[in-house]
mmCIF file with all atom_site columns, C-alpha atoms in Angstrom:
data_model
loop_
_atom_site.group_PDB
_atom_site.id
_atom_site.type_symbol
_atom_site.label_atom_id
_atom_site.label_alt_id
_atom_site.label_comp_id
_atom_site.label_asym_id
_atom_site.label_entity_id
_atom_site.label_seq_id
_atom_site.pdbx_PDB_ins_code
_atom_site.Cartn_x
_atom_site.Cartn_y
_atom_site.Cartn_z
_atom_site.occupancy
_atom_site.B_iso_or_equiv
_atom_site.pdbx_formal_charge
_atom_site.auth_seq_id
_atom_site.auth_comp_id
_atom_site.auth_asym_id
_atom_site.auth_atom_id
_atom_site.pdbx_PDB_model_num
ATOM 1   C CA . UNK A 1 1   ? 40.315 59.671 18.408  1.00 96.00 ? 1   UNK A CA 1
ATOM 2   C CA . UNK A 1 2   ? 42.679 56.942 19.832  1.00 97.00 ? 2   UNK A CA 1
ATOM 3   C CA . UNK A 1 3   ? 46.452 56.808 20.158  1.00 97.00 ? 3   UNK A CA 1
ATOM 4   C CA . UNK A 1 4   ? 48.112 55.787 16.770  1.00 97.00 ? 4   UNK A CA 1
ATOM 5   C CA . UNK A 1 5   ? 51.716 54.580 15.705  1.00 95.00 ? 5   UNK A CA 1
ATOM 6   C CA . UNK A 1 6   ? 53.410 55.783 12.735  1.00 95.00 ? 6   UNK A CA 1
ATOM 7   C CA . UNK A 1 7   ? 54.636 53.003 10.684  1.00 92.00 ? 7   UNK A CA 1
ATOM 8   C CA . UNK A 1 8   ? 57.615 52.703 8.382   1.00 94.00 ? 8   UNK A CA 1
ATOM 9   C CA . UNK A 1 9   ? 57.444 55.034 5.340   1.00 95.00 ? 9   UNK A CA 1
ATOM 10  C CA . UNK A 1 10  ? 56.560 53.181 2.124   1.00 96.00 ? 10  UNK A CA 1
ATOM 11  C CA . UNK A 1 11  ? 59.535 52.580 -0.288  1.00 96.00 ? 11  UNK A CA 1
ATOM 12  C CA . UNK A 1 12  ? 58.512 55.148 -2.669  1.00 96.00 ? 12  UNK A CA 1
ATOM 13  C CA . UNK A 1 13  ? 58.833 57.933 -0.208  1.00 95.00 ? 13  UNK A CA 1
ATOM 14  C CA . UNK A 1 14  ? 62.194 56.692 0.943   1.00 95.00 ? 14  UNK A CA 1
ATOM 15  C CA . UNK A 1 15  ? 63.477 56.868 -2.083  1.00 96.00 ? 15  UNK A CA 1
ATOM 16  C CA . UNK A 1 16  ? 61.482 60.059 -3.759  1.00 96.00 ? 16  UNK A CA 1
ATOM 17  C CA . UNK A 1 17  ? 60.467 62.341 -0.857  1.00 96.00 ? 17  UNK A CA 1
ATOM 18  C CA . UNK A 1 18  ? 63.226 64.688 -1.347  1.00 96.00 ? 18  UNK A CA 1
ATOM 19  C CA . UNK A 1 19  ? 63.091 65.008 -5.017  1.00 95.00 ? 19  UNK A CA 1
ATOM 20  C CA . UNK A 1 20  ? 59.425 65.454 -5.076  1.00 95.00 ? 20  UNK A CA 1
ATOM 21  C CA . UNK A 1 21  ? 59.678 68.084 -2.237  1.00 96.00 ? 21  UNK A CA 1
ATOM 22  C CA . UNK A 1 22  ? 62.230 69.823 -4.159  1.00 96.00 ? 22  UNK A CA 1
ATOM 23  C CA . UNK A 1 23  ? 59.815 69.834 -7.246  1.00 94.00 ? 23  UNK A CA 1
ATOM 24  C CA . UNK A 1 24  ? 56.902 70.990 -5.538  1.00 94.00 ? 24  UNK A CA 1
ATOM 25  C CA . UNK A 1 25  ? 58.651 74.054 -3.694  1.00 95.00 ? 25  UNK A CA 1
ATOM 26  C CA . UNK A 1 26  ? 60.474 74.816 -7.182  1.00 94.00 ? 26  UNK A CA 1
ATOM 27  C CA . UNK A 1 27  ? 57.017 74.844 -8.938  1.00 93.00 ? 27  UNK A CA 1
ATOM 28  C CA . UNK A 1 28  ? 55.509 76.898 -6.099  1.00 92.00 ? 28  UNK A CA 1
ATOM 29  C CA . UNK A 1 29  ? 58.208 79.594 -6.289  1.00 92.00 ? 29  UNK A CA 1
ATOM 30  C CA . UNK A 1 30  ? 57.853 79.656 -10.367 1.00 90.00 ? 30  UNK A CA 1
ATOM 31  C CA . UNK A 1 31  ? 54.243 80.754 -9.776  1.00 87.00 ? 31  UNK A CA 1
ATOM 32  C CA . UNK A 1 32  ? 50.977 79.655 -11.717 1.00 84.00 ? 32  UNK A CA 1
ATOM 33  C CA . UNK A 1 33  ? 49.256 76.403 -11.319 1.00 88.00 ? 33  UNK A CA 1
ATOM 34  C CA . UNK A 1 34  ? 50.938 73.537 -9.938  1.00 89.00 ? 34  UNK A CA 1
ATOM 35  C CA . UNK A 1 35  ? 50.457 70.492 -12.345 1.00 90.00 ? 35  UNK A CA 1
ATOM 36  C CA . UNK A 1 36  ? 48.541 67.890 -10.469 1.00 89.00 ? 36  UNK A CA 1
ATOM 37  C CA . UNK A 1 37  ? 51.194 65.331 -11.380 1.00 89.00 ? 37  UNK A CA 1
ATOM 38  C CA . UNK A 1 38  ? 53.577 67.402 -9.092  1.00 91.00 ? 38  UNK A CA 1
ATOM 39  C CA . UNK A 1 39  ? 50.931 68.387 -6.238  1.00 89.00 ? 39  UNK A CA 1
ATOM 40  C CA . UNK A 1 40  ? 49.256 65.096 -5.702  1.00 90.00 ? 40  UNK A CA 1
ATOM 41  C CA . UNK A 1 41  ? 52.278 62.967 -5.343  1.00 92.00 ? 41  UNK A CA 1
ATOM 42  C CA . UNK A 1 42  ? 51.384 62.199 -1.702  1.00 92.00 ? 42  UNK A CA 1
ATOM 43  C CA . UNK A 1 43  ? 48.286 60.501 -3.116  1.00 90.00 ? 43  UNK A CA 1
ATOM 44  C CA . UNK A 1 44  ? 50.537 57.490 -4.447  1.00 91.00 ? 44  UNK A CA 1
ATOM 45  C CA . UNK A 1 45  ? 48.877 54.221 -3.979  1.00 91.00 ? 45  UNK A CA 1
ATOM 46  C CA . UNK A 1 46  ? 51.612 52.695 -2.050  1.00 93.00 ? 46  UNK A CA 1
ATOM 47  C CA . UNK A 1 47  ? 51.288 55.857 0.344   1.00 93.00 ? 47  UNK A CA 1
ATOM 48  C CA . UNK A 1 48  ? 47.519 55.575 0.953   1.00 92.00 ? 48  UNK A CA 1
ATOM 49  C CA . UNK A 1 49  ? 47.765 51.599 1.575   1.00 92.00 ? 49  UNK A CA 1
ATOM 50  C CA . UNK A 1 50  ? 50.487 52.204 4.110   1.00 94.00 ? 50  UNK A CA 1
ATOM 51  C CA . UNK A 1 51  ? 48.557 54.963 5.680   1.00 94.00 ? 51  UNK A CA 1
ATOM 52  C CA . UNK A 1 52  ? 45.147 53.040 5.768   1.00 92.00 ? 52  UNK A CA 1
ATOM 53  C CA . UNK A 1 53  ? 47.131 50.274 7.447   1.00 93.00 ? 53  UNK A CA 1
ATOM 54  C CA . UNK A 1 54  ? 48.479 52.306 10.225  1.00 94.00 ? 54  UNK A CA 1
ATOM 55  C CA . UNK A 1 55  ? 44.994 53.891 10.801  1.00 94.00 ? 55  UNK A CA 1
ATOM 56  C CA . UNK A 1 56  ? 43.053 50.710 10.664  1.00 94.00 ? 56  UNK A CA 1
ATOM 57  C CA . UNK A 1 57  ? 40.990 52.136 7.766   1.00 93.00 ? 57  UNK A CA 1
ATOM 58  C CA . UNK A 1 58  ? 39.700 54.471 9.947   1.00 95.00 ? 58  UNK A CA 1
ATOM 59  C CA . UNK A 1 59  ? 39.515 58.490 9.879   1.00 96.00 ? 59  UNK A CA 1
ATOM 60  C CA . UNK A 1 60  ? 42.399 59.484 12.350  1.00 96.00 ? 60  UNK A CA 1
ATOM 61  C CA . UNK A 1 61  ? 40.040 62.183 14.036  1.00 97.00 ? 61  UNK A CA 1
ATOM 62  C CA . UNK A 1 62  ? 36.529 60.700 14.066  1.00 96.00 ? 62  UNK A CA 1
ATOM 63  C CA . UNK A 1 63  ? 37.395 56.728 13.822  1.00 96.00 ? 63  UNK A CA 1
ATOM 64  C CA . UNK A 1 64  ? 34.969 56.571 11.055  1.00 95.00 ? 64  UNK A CA 1
ATOM 65  C CA . UNK A 1 65  ? 35.633 53.741 8.707   1.00 92.00 ? 65  UNK A CA 1
ATOM 66  C CA . UNK A 1 66  ? 36.729 55.307 5.264   1.00 89.00 ? 66  UNK A CA 1
ATOM 67  C CA . UNK A 1 67  ? 36.581 53.210 2.345   1.00 78.00 ? 67  UNK A CA 1
ATOM 68  C CA . UNK A 1 68  ? 37.601 55.946 -0.231  1.00 65.00 ? 68  UNK A CA 1
ATOM 69  C CA . UNK A 1 69  ? 39.295 58.464 2.317   1.00 58.00 ? 69  UNK A CA 1
ATOM 70  C CA . UNK A 1 70  ? 41.521 61.273 1.625   1.00 73.00 ? 70  UNK A CA 1
ATOM 71  C CA . UNK A 1 71  ? 45.414 61.178 2.216   1.00 80.00 ? 71  UNK A CA 1
ATOM 72  C CA . UNK A 1 72  ? 45.574 64.407 3.771   1.00 87.00 ? 72  UNK A CA 1
ATOM 73  C CA . UNK A 1 73  ? 47.989 66.566 5.769   1.00 93.00 ? 73  UNK A CA 1
ATOM 74  C CA . UNK A 1 74  ? 48.214 67.017 9.274   1.00 95.00 ? 74  UNK A CA 1
ATOM 75  C CA . UNK A 1 75  ? 49.790 70.370 8.848   1.00 95.00 ? 75  UNK A CA 1
ATOM 76  C CA . UNK A 1 76  ? 48.385 72.134 5.916   1.00 94.00 ? 76  UNK A CA 1
ATOM 77  C CA . UNK A 1 77  ? 50.477 72.527 2.916   1.00 93.00 ? 77  UNK A CA 1
ATOM 78  C CA . UNK A 1 78  ? 49.209 76.106 2.270   1.00 91.00 ? 78  UNK A CA 1
ATOM 79  C CA . UNK A 1 79  ? 51.032 76.966 5.663   1.00 93.00 ? 79  UNK A CA 1
ATOM 80  C CA . UNK A 1 80  ? 53.862 74.414 5.411   1.00 94.00 ? 80  UNK A CA 1
ATOM 81  C CA . UNK A 1 81  ? 54.630 73.524 1.836   1.00 94.00 ? 81  UNK A CA 1
ATOM 82  C CA . UNK A 1 82  ? 57.789 71.979 2.697   1.00 95.00 ? 82  UNK A CA 1
ATOM 83  C CA . UNK A 1 83  ? 55.886 68.933 4.224   1.00 96.00 ? 83  UNK A CA 1
ATOM 84  C CA . UNK A 1 84  ? 54.046 68.089 1.115   1.00 95.00 ? 84  UNK A CA 1
ATOM 85  C CA . UNK A 1 85  ? 55.120 64.520 1.041   1.00 95.00 ? 85  UNK A CA 1
ATOM 86  C CA . UNK A 1 86  ? 56.423 64.176 4.446   1.00 96.00 ? 86  UNK A CA 1
ATOM 87  C CA . UNK A 1 87  ? 55.577 60.926 6.014   1.00 97.00 ? 87  UNK A CA 1
ATOM 88  C CA . UNK A 1 88  ? 54.935 62.200 9.289   1.00 96.00 ? 88  UNK A CA 1
ATOM 89  C CA . UNK A 1 89  ? 52.537 64.423 8.035   1.00 97.00 ? 89  UNK A CA 1
ATOM 90  C CA . UNK A 1 90  ? 50.386 62.196 6.066   1.00 96.00 ? 90  UNK A CA 1
ATOM 91  C CA . UNK A 1 91  ? 47.080 60.610 7.428   1.00 95.00 ? 91  UNK A CA 1
ATOM 92  C CA . UNK A 1 92  ? 43.720 59.103 6.494   1.00 95.00 ? 92  UNK A CA 1
ATOM 93  C CA . UNK A 1 93  ? 40.983 61.586 7.041   1.00 94.00 ? 93  UNK A CA 1
ATOM 94  C CA . UNK A 1 94  ? 37.447 61.435 6.106   1.00 93.00 ? 94  UNK A CA 1
ATOM 95  C CA . UNK A 1 95  ? 35.928 63.985 3.902   1.00 90.00 ? 95  UNK A CA 1
ATOM 96  C CA . UNK A 1 96  ? 33.737 65.383 6.333   1.00 93.00 ? 96  UNK A CA 1
ATOM 97  C CA . UNK A 1 97  ? 36.404 65.849 8.946   1.00 94.00 ? 97  UNK A CA 1
ATOM 98  C CA . UNK A 1 98  ? 38.856 67.226 6.218   1.00 92.00 ? 98  UNK A CA 1
ATOM 99  C CA . UNK A 1 99  ? 36.404 70.048 5.100   1.00 93.00 ? 99  UNK A CA 1
ATOM 100 C CA . UNK A 1 100 ? 36.062 71.008 8.626   1.00 95.00 ? 100 UNK A CA 1
ATOM 101 C CA . UNK A 1 101 ? 39.660 71.090 9.193   1.00 94.00 ? 101 UNK A CA 1
ATOM 102 C CA . UNK A 1 102 ? 40.360 73.351 6.230   1.00 91.00 ? 102 UNK A CA 1
ATOM 103 C CA . UNK A 1 103 ? 43.751 74.918 6.557   1.00 92.00 ? 103 UNK A CA 1
ATOM 104 C CA . UNK A 1 104 ? 43.945 75.445 10.341  1.00 94.00 ? 104 UNK A CA 1
ATOM 105 C CA . UNK A 1 105 ? 47.230 75.974 11.504  1.00 94.00 ? 105 UNK A CA 1
ATOM 106 C CA . UNK A 1 106 ? 47.946 77.550 14.870  1.00 94.00 ? 106 UNK A CA 1
ATOM 107 C CA . UNK A 1 107 ? 51.596 76.623 16.330  1.00 93.00 ? 107 UNK A CA 1
ATOM 108 C CA . UNK A 1 108 ? 50.466 77.904 19.606  1.00 94.00 ? 108 UNK A CA 1
ATOM 109 C CA . UNK A 1 109 ? 47.103 75.913 19.791  1.00 96.00 ? 109 UNK A CA 1
ATOM 110 C CA . UNK A 1 110 ? 47.476 73.013 17.313  1.00 96.00 ? 110 UNK A CA 1
ATOM 111 C CA . UNK A 1 111 ? 44.942 70.263 16.676  1.00 97.00 ? 111 UNK A CA 1
ATOM 112 C CA . UNK A 1 112 ? 45.619 67.161 18.543  1.00 97.00 ? 112 UNK A CA 1
ATOM 113 C CA . UNK A 1 113 ? 47.777 64.778 16.609  1.00 97.00 ? 113 UNK A CA 1
ATOM 114 C CA . UNK A 1 114 ? 46.969 61.183 17.519  1.00 97.00 ? 114 UNK A CA 1
ATOM 115 C CA . UNK A 1 115 ? 50.576 59.934 16.419  1.00 97.00 ? 115 UNK A CA 1
ATOM 116 C CA . UNK A 1 116 ? 52.321 61.925 18.687  1.00 96.00 ? 116 UNK A CA 1
ATOM 117 C CA . UNK A 1 117 ? 50.261 62.425 21.575  1.00 97.00 ? 117 UNK A CA 1
ATOM 118 C CA . UNK A 1 118 ? 47.425 60.499 23.566  1.00 97.00 ? 118 UNK A CA 1
ATOM 119 C CA . UNK A 1 119 ? 43.999 62.084 22.598  1.00 97.00 ? 119 UNK A CA 1
ATOM 120 C CA . UNK A 1 120 ? 42.592 60.758 26.082  1.00 96.00 ? 120 UNK A CA 1
ATOM 121 C CA . UNK A 1 121 ? 45.084 63.530 27.706  1.00 96.00 ? 121 UNK A CA 1
ATOM 122 C CA . UNK A 1 122 ? 42.692 66.214 25.775  1.00 97.00 ? 122 UNK A CA 1
ATOM 123 C CA . UNK A 1 123 ? 39.244 64.779 25.161  1.00 97.00 ? 123 UNK A CA 1
ATOM 124 C CA . UNK A 1 124 ? 36.569 62.939 27.339  1.00 96.00 ? 124 UNK A CA 1
ATOM 125 C CA . UNK A 1 125 ? 34.063 60.502 25.917  1.00 96.00 ? 125 UNK A CA 1
ATOM 126 C CA . UNK A 1 126 ? 30.644 60.465 27.490  1.00 95.00 ? 126 UNK A CA 1
ATOM 127 C CA . UNK A 1 127 ? 28.308 58.310 25.592  1.00 95.00 ? 127 UNK A CA 1
ATOM 128 C CA . UNK A 1 128 ? 28.264 59.482 22.160  1.00 96.00 ? 128 UNK A CA 1
ATOM 129 C CA . UNK A 1 129 ? 29.595 62.951 22.960  1.00 97.00 ? 129 UNK A CA 1
ATOM 130 C CA . UNK A 1 130 ? 33.246 64.015 22.603  1.00 97.00 ? 130 UNK A CA 1
ATOM 131 C CA . UNK A 1 131 ? 33.846 66.959 25.240  1.00 96.00 ? 131 UNK A CA 1
ATOM 132 C CA . UNK A 1 132 ? 37.295 68.536 26.156  1.00 97.00 ? 132 UNK A CA 1
ATOM 133 C CA . UNK A 1 133 ? 38.930 67.889 29.284  1.00 96.00 ? 133 UNK A CA 1
ATOM 134 C CA . UNK A 1 134 ? 37.836 70.965 31.660  1.00 94.00 ? 134 UNK A CA 1
ATOM 135 C CA . UNK A 1 135 ? 40.318 73.905 30.870  1.00 94.00 ? 135 UNK A CA 1
ATOM 136 C CA . UNK A 1 136 ? 42.097 71.967 27.940  1.00 96.00 ? 136 UNK A CA 1
ATOM 137 C CA . UNK A 1 137 ? 42.135 74.505 25.029  1.00 97.00 ? 137 UNK A CA 1
ATOM 138 C CA . UNK A 1 138 ? 43.483 72.190 22.662  1.00 97.00 ? 138 UNK A CA 1
ATOM 139 C CA . UNK A 1 139 ? 41.032 69.750 23.249  1.00 97.00 ? 139 UNK A CA 1
ATOM 140 C CA . UNK A 1 140 ? 38.252 72.369 22.827  1.00 97.00 ? 140 UNK A CA 1
ATOM 141 C CA . UNK A 1 141 ? 39.667 73.586 19.788  1.00 97.00 ? 141 UNK A CA 1
ATOM 142 C CA . UNK A 1 142 ? 40.174 70.218 18.294  1.00 97.00 ? 142 UNK A CA 1
ATOM 143 C CA . UNK A 1 143 ? 36.706 69.161 18.924  1.00 97.00 ? 143 UNK A CA 1
ATOM 144 C CA . UNK A 1 144 ? 35.162 72.309 17.576  1.00 96.00 ? 144 UNK A CA 1
ATOM 145 C CA . UNK A 1 145 ? 37.121 72.942 14.491  1.00 97.00 ? 145 UNK A CA 1
ATOM 146 C CA . UNK A 1 146 ? 36.710 69.021 13.347  1.00 96.00 ? 146 UNK A CA 1
ATOM 147 C CA . UNK A 1 147 ? 33.065 69.202 14.530  1.00 97.00 ? 147 UNK A CA 1
ATOM 148 C CA . UNK A 1 148 ? 33.473 65.822 16.688  1.00 97.00 ? 148 UNK A CA 1
ATOM 149 C CA . UNK A 1 149 ? 29.934 66.182 17.796  1.00 97.00 ? 149 UNK A CA 1
ATOM 150 C CA . UNK A 1 150 ? 28.307 66.411 14.322  1.00 96.00 ? 150 UNK A CA 1
ATOM 151 C CA . UNK A 1 151 ? 24.675 64.847 14.404  1.00 97.00 ? 151 UNK A CA 1
ATOM 152 C CA . UNK A 1 152 ? 25.956 61.990 11.941  1.00 95.00 ? 152 UNK A CA 1
ATOM 153 C CA . UNK A 1 153 ? 28.687 61.248 13.949  1.00 96.00 ? 153 UNK A CA 1
ATOM 154 C CA . UNK A 1 154 ? 26.626 61.192 17.340  1.00 97.00 ? 154 UNK A CA 1
ATOM 155 C CA . UNK A 1 155 ? 24.019 58.871 15.654  1.00 97.00 ? 155 UNK A CA 1
ATOM 156 C CA . UNK A 1 156 ? 26.757 56.264 14.704  1.00 96.00 ? 156 UNK A CA 1
ATOM 157 C CA . UNK A 1 157 ? 28.606 56.462 18.030  1.00 97.00 ? 157 UNK A CA 1
ATOM 158 C CA . UNK A 1 158 ? 25.099 55.991 19.810  1.00 97.00 ? 158 UNK A CA 1
ATOM 159 C CA . UNK A 1 159 ? 24.136 52.901 17.445  1.00 96.00 ? 159 UNK A CA 1
ATOM 160 C CA . UNK A 1 160 ? 27.710 51.499 18.292  1.00 96.00 ? 160 UNK A CA 1
ATOM 161 C CA . UNK A 1 161 ? 26.677 51.812 22.295  1.00 96.00 ? 161 UNK A CA 1
ATOM 162 C CA . UNK A 1 162 ? 23.240 50.245 21.703  1.00 96.00 ? 162 UNK A CA 1
ATOM 163 C CA . UNK A 1 163 ? 24.686 47.569 19.942  1.00 94.00 ? 163 UNK A CA 1
ATOM 164 C CA . UNK A 1 164 ? 27.093 46.972 22.707  1.00 95.00 ? 164 UNK A CA 1
ATOM 165 C CA . UNK A 1 165 ? 24.580 47.240 25.758  1.00 94.00 ? 165 UNK A CA 1
ATOM 166 C CA . UNK A 1 166 ? 22.786 43.836 25.362  1.00 94.00 ? 166 UNK A CA 1
ATOM 167 C CA . UNK A 1 167 ? 26.290 42.154 25.730  1.00 94.00 ? 167 UNK A CA 1
ATOM 168 C CA . UNK A 1 168 ? 27.264 44.210 28.626  1.00 95.00 ? 168 UNK A CA 1
ATOM 169 C CA . UNK A 1 169 ? 23.619 43.384 30.497  1.00 94.00 ? 169 UNK A CA 1
ATOM 170 C CA . UNK A 1 170 ? 24.255 39.574 29.913  1.00 94.00 ? 170 UNK A CA 1
ATOM 171 C CA . UNK A 1 171 ? 27.836 39.773 31.226  1.00 93.00 ? 171 UNK A CA 1
ATOM 172 C CA . UNK A 1 172 ? 26.824 41.706 34.216  1.00 92.00 ? 172 UNK A CA 1
ATOM 173 C CA . UNK A 1 173 ? 24.200 39.262 34.999  1.00 92.00 ? 173 UNK A CA 1
ATOM 174 C CA . UNK A 1 174 ? 26.318 36.177 34.770  1.00 91.00 ? 174 UNK A CA 1
ATOM 175 C CA . UNK A 1 175 ? 27.898 34.609 38.017  1.00 93.00 ? 175 UNK A CA 1
ATOM 176 C CA . UNK A 1 176 ? 31.639 34.165 37.828  1.00 92.00 ? 176 UNK A CA 1
ATOM 177 C CA . UNK A 1 177 ? 32.654 31.276 35.442  1.00 92.00 ? 177 UNK A CA 1
ATOM 178 C CA . UNK A 1 178 ? 33.605 30.313 31.749  1.00 94.00 ? 178 UNK A CA 1
ATOM 179 C CA . UNK A 1 179 ? 30.431 32.072 30.297  1.00 92.00 ? 179 UNK A CA 1
ATOM 180 C CA . UNK A 1 180 ? 31.209 35.334 31.927  1.00 91.00 ? 180 UNK A CA 1
ATOM 181 C CA . UNK A 1 181 ? 34.842 35.058 30.724  1.00 92.00 ? 181 UNK A CA 1
ATOM 182 C CA . UNK A 1 182 ? 33.791 34.426 27.385  1.00 94.00 ? 182 UNK A CA 1
ATOM 183 C CA . UNK A 1 183 ? 31.583 37.458 27.323  1.00 94.00 ? 183 UNK A CA 1
ATOM 184 C CA . UNK A 1 184 ? 34.030 39.720 28.695  1.00 94.00 ? 184 UNK A CA 1
ATOM 185 C CA . UNK A 1 185 ? 36.416 38.373 25.814  1.00 94.00 ? 185 UNK A CA 1
ATOM 186 C CA . UNK A 1 186 ? 33.894 39.306 23.578  1.00 94.00 ? 186 UNK A CA 1
ATOM 187 C CA . UNK A 1 187 ? 33.295 42.357 24.770  1.00 94.00 ? 187 UNK A CA 1
ATOM 188 C CA . UNK A 1 188 ? 36.714 43.456 25.088  1.00 95.00 ? 188 UNK A CA 1
ATOM 189 C CA . UNK A 1 189 ? 37.322 42.718 21.426  1.00 95.00 ? 189 UNK A CA 1
ATOM 190 C CA . UNK A 1 190 ? 35.074 45.531 20.557  1.00 95.00 ? 190 UNK A CA 1
ATOM 191 C CA . UNK A 1 191 ? 37.562 47.872 22.079  1.00 95.00 ? 191 UNK A CA 1
ATOM 192 C CA . UNK A 1 192 ? 40.432 47.214 19.641  1.00 96.00 ? 192 UNK A CA 1
ATOM 193 C CA . UNK A 1 193 ? 42.109 49.828 17.922  1.00 96.00 ? 193 UNK A CA 1
ATOM 194 C CA . UNK A 1 194 ? 40.507 48.407 14.460  1.00 95.00 ? 194 UNK A CA 1
ATOM 195 C CA . UNK A 1 195 ? 37.158 48.579 15.551  1.00 96.00 ? 195 UNK A CA 1
ATOM 196 C CA . UNK A 1 196 ? 34.829 51.714 14.849  1.00 95.00 ? 196 UNK A CA 1
ATOM 197 C CA . UNK A 1 197 ? 34.851 54.305 17.601  1.00 97.00 ? 197 UNK A CA 1
ATOM 198 C CA . UNK A 1 198 ? 36.989 52.543 19.794  1.00 97.00 ? 198 UNK A CA 1
ATOM 199 C CA . UNK A 1 199 ? 37.617 55.526 22.094  1.00 97.00 ? 199 UNK A CA 1
ATOM 200 C CA . UNK A 1 200 ? 33.794 55.674 22.849  1.00 97.00 ? 200 UNK A CA 1
ATOM 201 C CA . UNK A 1 201 ? 33.652 51.762 23.527  1.00 96.00 ? 201 UNK A CA 1
ATOM 202 C CA . UNK A 1 202 ? 36.568 52.043 25.955  1.00 96.00 ? 202 UNK A CA 1
ATOM 203 C CA . UNK A 1 203 ? 34.953 54.770 27.598  1.00 95.00 ? 203 UNK A CA 1
ATOM 204 C CA . UNK A 1 204 ? 31.823 52.885 27.965  1.00 95.00 ? 204 UNK A CA 1
ATOM 205 C CA . UNK A 1 205 ? 33.573 49.614 29.027  1.00 95.00 ? 205 UNK A CA 1
ATOM 206 C CA . UNK A 1 206 ? 35.218 51.698 31.970  1.00 93.00 ? 206 UNK A CA 1
ATOM 207 C CA . UNK A 1 207 ? 32.125 52.891 33.026  1.00 92.00 ? 207 UNK A CA 1
ATOM 208 C CA . UNK A 1 208 ? 30.712 49.466 33.292  1.00 89.00 ? 208 UNK A CA 1
ATOM 209 C CA . UNK A 1 209 ? 33.929 48.193 35.117  1.00 88.00 ? 209 UNK A CA 1
ATOM 210 C CA . UNK A 1 210 ? 34.687 45.657 32.334  1.00 86.00 ? 210 UNK A CA 1
ATOM 211 C CA . UNK A 1 211 ? 38.370 46.751 31.799  1.00 73.00 ? 211 UNK A CA 1
#
């Protein structure tokens, strides 16, 4: 999980958010099943495109690349229906993280929101593992609720580190000069926001003293 920056809302939300929210809340009060055309408006193609761009086509929680991810609510609509199409409450989340997150909502112990706070203040990345900062309850809650150390994630992060390892050895063995500088530049490219598991890679590079 890395720090993200919320972009500007797409034009469709600027124009329609208030209207769509009012219709959704009215349908909720009326009872019965809410029509899909009212309930799923936050999945409008322009909204999904904007969310994908700002999250670098990665899940905001686990940083896995998402081809057909879900436009999800950071705070669940079941608890915060007035935020159904609120731009700040919409994010790209992979199916696995969304399944584990469920309708979790605790105002006294919220999950980390990478759009408004730096996950590095709550989480530590050790090899493929994600751990909470000692004594940090929000880091611990986020890690456990979303299951950031589920086996498939550990395997993918480990593969990422194994791919990086030869480059690090080559860089470390080079004397100062042009080649070493070029290798460092190549390595640092792998820690960019748009790269898979950037938080894991950055922690590895800090340990190797590349950054």
